């Protein structure tokens, strides 16, 4: 009976030692996983801070670009309106010129013709003709 009791004791002792070793191994693995998770969390939190800063900067840049774009669009609209007004005024001026010059628009003039007509109108004597030839 004493051998049987010693054998049972040795078996129980071995079983408890194996259980302690397995639990210690599990605890070490859990501690390592926890440390890795905490490190990953710290890295992620640091990246989150940077991402939030970049997001704020991007939103500010978007606001600036949107404002500039709206201003450019307004300026473009004003330019188009002014151009349309200028074209309207030019068309009206052309219409008035055509109406007031009656057939003169269809004729062509050159500086030479105008100069010859001016000279002819001043030629009354031989002296005038001699002065023009010089």
Short mmCIF file of N, CA and C in Angstrom, two decimals:
data_model
loop_
_atom_site.label_atom_id
_atom_site.label_comp_id
_atom_site.label_asym_id
_atom_site.label_seq_id
_atom_site.Cartn_x
_atom_site.Cartn_y
_atom_site.Cartn_z
N UNK A 1 0.82 -1.19 0.00
CA UNK A 1 0.00 0.00 0.00
C UNK A 1 0.86 1.25 0.00
N UNK A 2 1.97 1.16 0.70
CA UNK A 2 2.83 2.34 0.74
C UNK A 2 3.43 2.59 -0.65
N UNK A 3 3.77 1.62 -1.40
CA UNK A 3 4.29 1.77 -2.75
C UNK A 3 3.22 2.34 -3.65
N UNK A 4 2.03 1.85 -3.42
CA UNK A 4 0.92 2.34 -4.22
C UNK A 4 0.67 3.82 -3.93
N UNK A 5 0.74 4.21 -2.67
CA UNK A 5 0.54 5.59 -2.29
C UNK A 5 1.67 6.46 -2.83
N UNK A 6 2.94 5.93 -2.76
CA UNK A 6 4.07 6.70 -3.30
C UNK A 6 3.92 6.86 -4.80
N UNK A 7 3.47 5.80 -5.45
CA UNK A 7 3.28 5.88 -6.91
C UNK A 7 2.20 6.91 -7.25
N UNK A 8 1.11 6.88 -6.51
CA UNK A 8 0.03 7.86 -6.73
C UNK A 8 0.54 9.29 -6.48
N UNK A 9 1.35 9.41 -5.42
CA UNK A 9 1.92 10.73 -5.11
C UNK A 9 2.83 11.20 -6.24
N UNK A 10 3.70 10.35 -6.73
CA UNK A 10 4.63 10.72 -7.82
C UNK A 10 3.85 11.09 -9.08
N UNK A 11 2.79 10.34 -9.35
CA UNK A 11 1.96 10.63 -10.52
C UNK A 11 1.27 11.99 -10.38
N UNK A 12 0.74 12.26 -9.19
CA UNK A 12 0.07 13.54 -8.94
C UNK A 12 1.08 14.68 -9.03
N UNK A 13 2.27 14.46 -8.46
CA UNK A 13 3.33 15.48 -8.50
C UNK A 13 3.73 15.76 -9.94
N UNK A 14 3.93 14.72 -10.72
CA UNK A 14 4.33 14.89 -12.13
C UNK A 14 3.23 15.61 -12.91
N UNK A 15 1.99 15.25 -12.65
CA UNK A 15 0.85 15.88 -13.32
C UNK A 15 0.77 17.37 -12.98
N UNK A 16 0.96 17.69 -11.71
CA UNK A 16 0.92 19.10 -11.29
C UNK A 16 2.10 19.89 -11.87
N UNK A 17 3.29 19.28 -11.90
CA UNK A 17 4.46 19.95 -12.48
C UNK A 17 4.26 20.19 -13.98
N UNK A 18 3.68 19.21 -14.68
CA UNK A 18 3.40 19.38 -16.10
C UNK A 18 2.38 20.49 -16.32
N UNK A 19 1.37 20.51 -15.45
CA UNK A 19 0.34 21.55 -15.56
C UNK A 19 0.94 22.94 -15.31
N UNK A 20 1.80 23.04 -14.31
CA UNK A 20 2.47 24.32 -13.99
C UNK A 20 3.33 24.75 -15.17
N UNK A 21 4.07 23.84 -15.76
CA UNK A 21 4.94 24.15 -16.91
C UNK A 21 4.09 24.63 -18.09
N UNK A 22 2.98 23.95 -18.37
CA UNK A 22 2.10 24.34 -19.48
C UNK A 22 1.48 25.71 -19.21
N UNK A 23 1.03 25.92 -17.97
CA UNK A 23 0.42 27.22 -17.63
C UNK A 23 1.46 28.34 -17.70
N UNK A 24 2.70 28.07 -17.27
CA UNK A 24 3.78 29.06 -17.34
C UNK A 24 4.07 29.42 -18.80
N UNK A 25 4.10 28.37 -19.64
CA UNK A 25 4.35 28.61 -21.07
C UNK A 25 3.22 29.45 -21.68
N UNK A 26 1.97 29.13 -21.34
CA UNK A 26 0.82 29.89 -21.84
C UNK A 26 0.88 31.35 -21.36
N UNK A 27 1.28 31.51 -20.08
CA UNK A 27 1.36 32.86 -19.51
C UNK A 27 2.45 33.67 -20.23
N UNK A 28 3.60 33.07 -20.53
CA UNK A 28 4.68 33.76 -21.23
C UNK A 28 4.23 34.15 -22.65
N UNK A 29 3.54 33.23 -23.31
CA UNK A 29 3.04 33.54 -24.65
C UNK A 29 2.01 34.67 -24.61
N UNK A 30 1.16 34.65 -23.59
CA UNK A 30 0.15 35.70 -23.44
C UNK A 30 0.81 37.04 -23.16
N UNK A 31 1.83 37.05 -22.31
CA UNK A 31 2.56 38.29 -22.02
C UNK A 31 3.23 38.84 -23.28
N UNK A 32 3.82 37.95 -24.08
CA UNK A 32 4.48 38.38 -25.32
C UNK A 32 3.45 38.95 -26.29
N UNK A 33 2.31 38.28 -26.40
CA UNK A 33 1.25 38.77 -27.29
C UNK A 33 0.71 40.12 -26.81
N UNK A 34 0.59 40.25 -25.49
CA UNK A 34 0.12 41.52 -24.92
C UNK A 34 1.11 42.65 -25.21
N UNK A 35 2.40 42.38 -25.05
CA UNK A 35 3.42 43.38 -25.32
C UNK A 35 3.41 43.77 -26.79
N UNK A 36 3.25 42.79 -27.68
CA UNK A 36 3.20 43.08 -29.11
C UNK A 36 1.95 43.90 -29.44
N UNK A 37 0.84 43.57 -28.81
CA UNK A 37 -0.40 44.31 -29.04
C UNK A 37 -0.28 45.75 -28.53
N UNK A 38 0.35 45.93 -27.38
CA UNK A 38 0.54 47.28 -26.85
C UNK A 38 1.45 48.10 -27.75
N UNK A 39 2.50 47.47 -28.30
CA UNK A 39 3.39 48.16 -29.22
C UNK A 39 2.64 48.55 -30.50
N UNK A 40 1.84 47.63 -31.01
CA UNK A 40 1.05 47.93 -32.22
C UNK A 40 0.04 49.04 -31.94
N UNK A 41 -0.54 49.01 -30.76
CA UNK A 41 -1.49 50.06 -30.38
C UNK A 41 -0.80 51.42 -30.32
N UNK A 42 0.37 51.48 -29.72
CA UNK A 42 1.11 52.74 -29.63
C UNK A 42 1.47 53.26 -31.02
N UNK A 43 1.91 52.36 -31.90
CA UNK A 43 2.24 52.75 -33.28
C UNK A 43 1.00 53.28 -33.99
N UNK A 44 -0.12 52.57 -33.83
CA UNK A 44 -1.37 52.98 -34.48
C UNK A 44 -1.85 54.33 -33.96
N UNK A 45 -1.71 54.56 -32.65
CA UNK A 45 -2.12 55.85 -32.07
C UNK A 45 -1.25 56.99 -32.61
N UNK A 46 0.06 56.72 -32.76
CA UNK A 46 0.95 57.74 -33.34
C UNK A 46 0.56 58.04 -34.78
N UNK A 47 0.27 56.99 -35.54
CA UNK A 47 -0.16 57.19 -36.93
C UNK A 47 -1.50 57.92 -37.00
N UNK A 48 -2.37 57.63 -36.04
CA UNK A 48 -3.67 58.31 -35.99
C UNK A 48 -3.49 59.81 -35.77
N UNK A 49 -2.59 60.17 -34.88
CA UNK A 49 -2.33 61.59 -34.62
C UNK A 49 -1.84 62.27 -35.89
N UNK A 50 -0.90 61.62 -36.59
CA UNK A 50 -0.38 62.19 -37.85
C UNK A 50 -1.47 62.28 -38.90
N UNK A 51 -2.30 61.25 -38.98
CA UNK A 51 -3.38 61.24 -39.97
C UNK A 51 -4.40 62.34 -39.69
N UNK A 52 -4.69 62.56 -38.43
CA UNK A 52 -5.63 63.63 -38.06
C UNK A 52 -5.06 64.99 -38.44
N UNK A 53 -3.76 65.18 -38.21
CA UNK A 53 -3.11 66.43 -38.61
C UNK A 53 -3.17 66.62 -40.12
N UNK A 54 -2.84 65.55 -40.86
CA UNK A 54 -2.87 65.62 -42.32
C UNK A 54 -4.27 65.89 -42.84
N UNK A 55 -5.27 65.29 -42.18
CA UNK A 55 -6.66 65.51 -42.57
C UNK A 55 -7.04 66.97 -42.36
N UNK A 56 -6.65 67.54 -41.24
CA UNK A 56 -6.95 68.94 -40.98
C UNK A 56 -6.27 69.84 -42.01
N UNK A 57 -5.01 69.55 -42.34
CA UNK A 57 -4.31 70.33 -43.35
C UNK A 57 -4.97 70.18 -44.71
N UNK A 58 -5.38 68.96 -45.03
CA UNK A 58 -6.03 68.72 -46.32
C UNK A 58 -7.37 69.45 -46.41
N UNK A 59 -8.11 69.46 -45.31
CA UNK A 59 -9.39 70.18 -45.30
C UNK A 59 -9.16 71.67 -45.49
N UNK A 60 -8.14 72.21 -44.84
CA UNK A 60 -7.83 73.63 -45.00
C UNK A 60 -7.42 73.93 -46.44
N UNK A 61 -6.61 73.05 -47.02
CA UNK A 61 -6.18 73.24 -48.41
C UNK A 61 -7.37 73.15 -49.34
N UNK A 62 -8.27 72.21 -49.08
CA UNK A 62 -9.47 72.08 -49.90
C UNK A 62 -10.32 73.33 -49.81
N UNK A 63 -10.44 73.88 -48.63
CA UNK A 63 -11.22 75.11 -48.46
C UNK A 63 -10.60 76.26 -49.25
N UNK A 64 -9.29 76.36 -49.19
CA UNK A 64 -8.59 77.41 -49.94
C UNK A 64 -8.77 77.23 -51.44
N UNK A 65 -8.58 76.00 -51.92
CA UNK A 65 -8.72 75.72 -53.35
C UNK A 65 -10.16 75.96 -53.80
N UNK A 66 -11.12 75.55 -52.99
CA UNK A 66 -12.53 75.78 -53.33
C UNK A 66 -12.83 77.27 -53.42
N UNK A 67 -12.31 78.02 -52.48
CA UNK A 67 -12.53 79.46 -52.48
C UNK A 67 -11.89 80.10 -53.72
N UNK A 68 -10.65 79.69 -54.02
CA UNK A 68 -9.97 80.22 -55.21
C UNK A 68 -10.72 79.84 -56.48
N UNK A 69 -11.22 78.63 -56.53
CA UNK A 69 -11.95 78.16 -57.71
C UNK A 69 -13.24 78.98 -57.89
N UNK A 70 -13.94 79.21 -56.81
CA UNK A 70 -15.18 79.99 -56.89
C UNK A 70 -14.87 81.43 -57.34
N UNK A 71 -13.77 81.99 -56.85
CA UNK A 71 -13.39 83.34 -57.25
C UNK A 71 -13.02 83.36 -58.73
N UNK A 72 -12.28 82.36 -59.17
CA UNK A 72 -11.90 82.28 -60.58
C UNK A 72 -13.13 82.13 -61.47
N UNK A 73 -14.08 81.33 -61.03
CA UNK A 73 -15.31 81.15 -61.80
C UNK A 73 -16.08 82.46 -61.88
N UNK A 74 -16.15 83.18 -60.77
CA UNK A 74 -16.84 84.47 -60.77
C UNK A 74 -16.12 85.47 -61.69
N UNK A 75 -14.79 85.49 -61.62
CA UNK A 75 -14.01 86.37 -62.49
C UNK A 75 -14.23 86.01 -63.95
N UNK A 76 -14.27 84.73 -64.24
CA UNK A 76 -14.47 84.27 -65.62
C UNK A 76 -15.86 84.71 -66.11
N UNK A 77 -16.86 84.56 -65.27
CA UNK A 77 -18.22 84.98 -65.65
C UNK A 77 -18.24 86.49 -65.93
N UNK A 78 -17.56 87.26 -65.08
CA UNK A 78 -17.52 88.70 -65.29
C UNK A 78 -16.80 89.03 -66.60
N UNK A 79 -15.72 88.31 -66.89
CA UNK A 79 -14.98 88.53 -68.13
C UNK A 79 -15.84 88.21 -69.34
N UNK A 80 -16.55 87.09 -69.27
CA UNK A 80 -17.43 86.72 -70.37
C UNK A 80 -18.53 87.76 -70.58
N UNK A 81 -19.09 88.26 -69.49
CA UNK A 81 -20.14 89.27 -69.58
C UNK A 81 -19.59 90.55 -70.19
N UNK A 82 -18.40 90.97 -69.74
CA UNK A 82 -17.78 92.17 -70.27
C UNK A 82 -17.45 92.00 -71.75
N UNK A 83 -16.98 90.83 -72.13
CA UNK A 83 -16.65 90.56 -73.54
C UNK A 83 -17.91 90.63 -74.38
N UNK A 84 -18.99 90.06 -73.89
CA UNK A 84 -20.25 90.09 -74.63
C UNK A 84 -20.72 91.54 -74.81
N UNK A 85 -20.57 92.34 -73.77
CA UNK A 85 -20.93 93.75 -73.87
C UNK A 85 -20.05 94.47 -74.89
N UNK A 86 -18.74 94.18 -74.87
CA UNK A 86 -17.83 94.81 -75.82
C UNK A 86 -18.20 94.43 -77.26
N UNK A 87 -18.49 93.15 -77.48
CA UNK A 87 -18.88 92.72 -78.82
C UNK A 87 -20.17 93.39 -79.26
N UNK A 88 -21.08 93.57 -78.34
CA UNK A 88 -22.35 94.24 -78.65
C UNK A 88 -22.09 95.70 -79.04
N UNK A 89 -21.22 96.37 -78.29
CA UNK A 89 -20.89 97.77 -78.59
C UNK A 89 -20.17 97.87 -79.94
N UNK A 90 -19.25 96.93 -80.20
CA UNK A 90 -18.53 96.95 -81.48
C UNK A 90 -19.49 96.73 -82.64
N UNK A 91 -20.43 95.80 -82.47
CA UNK A 91 -21.41 95.55 -83.53
C UNK A 91 -22.27 96.78 -83.77
N UNK A 92 -22.65 97.44 -82.70
CA UNK A 92 -23.46 98.65 -82.83
C UNK A 92 -22.65 99.76 -83.52
N UNK A 93 -21.38 99.90 -83.15
CA UNK A 93 -20.53 100.92 -83.78
C UNK A 93 -20.36 100.61 -85.27
N UNK A 94 -20.16 99.35 -85.60
CA UNK A 94 -20.01 98.96 -87.00
C UNK A 94 -21.29 99.28 -87.77
N UNK A 95 -22.42 98.98 -87.16
CA UNK A 95 -23.70 99.26 -87.80
C UNK A 95 -23.85 100.76 -88.07
N UNK A 96 -23.49 101.55 -87.08
CA UNK A 96 -23.58 103.01 -87.23
C UNK A 96 -22.64 103.48 -88.32
N UNK A 97 -21.41 102.97 -88.36
CA UNK A 97 -20.46 103.36 -89.40
C UNK A 97 -20.97 103.00 -90.78
N UNK A 98 -21.53 101.82 -90.92
CA UNK A 98 -22.06 101.41 -92.23
C UNK A 98 -23.20 102.33 -92.65
N UNK A 99 -24.07 102.67 -91.71
CA UNK A 99 -25.21 103.53 -92.04
C UNK A 99 -24.77 104.96 -92.39
N UNK A 100 -23.75 105.47 -91.71
CA UNK A 100 -23.37 106.87 -91.91
C UNK A 100 -22.41 107.07 -93.07
N UNK A 101 -21.71 106.00 -93.51
CA UNK A 101 -20.76 106.19 -94.61
C UNK A 101 -21.38 105.84 -95.95
N UNK A 102 -22.59 105.40 -95.98
CA UNK A 102 -23.35 104.98 -97.17
C UNK A 102 -22.51 104.28 -98.21
N UNK A 103 -21.98 104.28 -99.10
CA UNK A 103 -21.29 103.36 -100.01
C UNK A 103 -19.80 103.43 -99.86
N UNK A 104 -19.28 104.26 -98.96
CA UNK A 104 -17.84 104.42 -98.85
C UNK A 104 -17.15 103.16 -98.33
N UNK A 105 -17.88 102.33 -97.67
CA UNK A 105 -17.29 101.11 -97.12
C UNK A 105 -16.86 100.18 -98.25
N UNK A 106 -17.62 100.18 -99.36
CA UNK A 106 -17.32 99.28 -100.46
C UNK A 106 -16.13 99.77 -101.28
N UNK A 107 -15.77 101.02 -101.17
CA UNK A 107 -14.63 101.55 -101.93
C UNK A 107 -13.34 101.30 -101.17
N UNK A 108 -12.25 101.22 -101.94
CA UNK A 108 -10.96 101.06 -101.29
C UNK A 108 -10.12 102.28 -101.57
N UNK A 109 -9.36 102.66 -100.60
CA UNK A 109 -8.52 103.85 -100.70
C UNK A 109 -7.10 103.45 -100.36
N UNK A 110 -6.17 104.19 -100.94
CA UNK A 110 -4.79 103.98 -100.56
C UNK A 110 -4.20 105.33 -100.24
N UNK A 111 -3.10 105.34 -99.54
CA UNK A 111 -2.45 106.60 -99.20
C UNK A 111 -1.98 107.33 -100.45
N UNK A 112 -1.56 106.58 -101.44
CA UNK A 112 -1.09 107.17 -102.69
C UNK A 112 -2.22 107.93 -103.37
N UNK A 113 -3.39 107.36 -103.43
CA UNK A 113 -4.53 108.05 -104.05
C UNK A 113 -4.86 109.31 -103.28
N UNK A 114 -4.89 109.22 -102.00
CA UNK A 114 -5.21 110.39 -101.19
C UNK A 114 -4.17 111.49 -101.38
N UNK A 115 -2.89 111.11 -101.44
CA UNK A 115 -1.82 112.09 -101.62
C UNK A 115 -1.93 112.73 -103.00
N UNK A 116 -2.21 111.96 -104.03
CA UNK A 116 -2.34 112.52 -105.38
C UNK A 116 -3.50 113.51 -105.46
N UNK A 117 -4.59 113.16 -104.81
CA UNK A 117 -5.75 114.08 -104.83
C UNK A 117 -5.41 115.37 -104.10
N UNK A 118 -4.66 115.28 -103.00
CA UNK A 118 -4.28 116.47 -102.26
C UNK A 118 -3.38 117.36 -103.12
N UNK A 119 -2.41 116.70 -103.82
CA UNK A 119 -1.48 117.46 -104.66
C UNK A 119 -2.24 118.13 -105.80
N UNK A 120 -3.14 117.42 -106.44
CA UNK A 120 -3.89 117.98 -107.57
C UNK A 120 -4.72 119.18 -107.13
N UNK A 121 -5.22 119.13 -105.95
CA UNK A 121 -6.06 120.24 -105.51
C UNK A 121 -5.23 121.50 -105.24
N UNK A 122 -3.91 121.38 -105.04
CA UNK A 122 -3.05 122.55 -104.79
C UNK A 122 -2.29 123.01 -106.03
N UNK A 123 -2.39 122.31 -107.13
CA UNK A 123 -1.66 122.68 -108.34
C UNK A 123 -2.50 123.69 -109.14
N UNK A 124 -2.12 124.96 -109.03
CA UNK A 124 -2.82 125.99 -109.79
C UNK A 124 -1.88 126.69 -110.78
N UNK A 125 -0.59 126.59 -110.52
CA UNK A 125 0.38 127.26 -111.39
C UNK A 125 1.53 126.33 -111.70
N UNK A 126 2.45 126.82 -112.68
CA UNK A 126 3.64 126.05 -113.00
C UNK A 126 4.57 125.95 -111.79
N UNK A 127 4.62 126.96 -111.00
CA UNK A 127 5.48 126.96 -109.83
C UNK A 127 5.03 125.87 -108.86
N UNK A 128 3.73 125.72 -108.68
CA UNK A 128 3.23 124.67 -107.80
C UNK A 128 3.66 123.29 -108.31
N UNK A 129 3.59 123.10 -109.64
CA UNK A 129 3.99 121.82 -110.22
C UNK A 129 5.48 121.57 -110.03
N UNK A 130 6.29 122.59 -110.19
CA UNK A 130 7.74 122.47 -110.03
C UNK A 130 8.08 122.13 -108.56
N UNK A 131 7.38 122.73 -107.64
CA UNK A 131 7.64 122.45 -106.21
C UNK A 131 7.28 121.01 -105.84
N UNK A 132 6.24 120.46 -106.46
CA UNK A 132 5.83 119.10 -106.16
C UNK A 132 6.86 118.12 -106.69
N UNK A 133 7.45 118.41 -107.86
CA UNK A 133 8.39 117.49 -108.46
C UNK A 133 9.71 117.45 -107.69
N UNK A 134 10.03 118.46 -106.97
CA UNK A 134 11.30 118.50 -106.24
C UNK A 134 11.17 117.67 -105.05
#
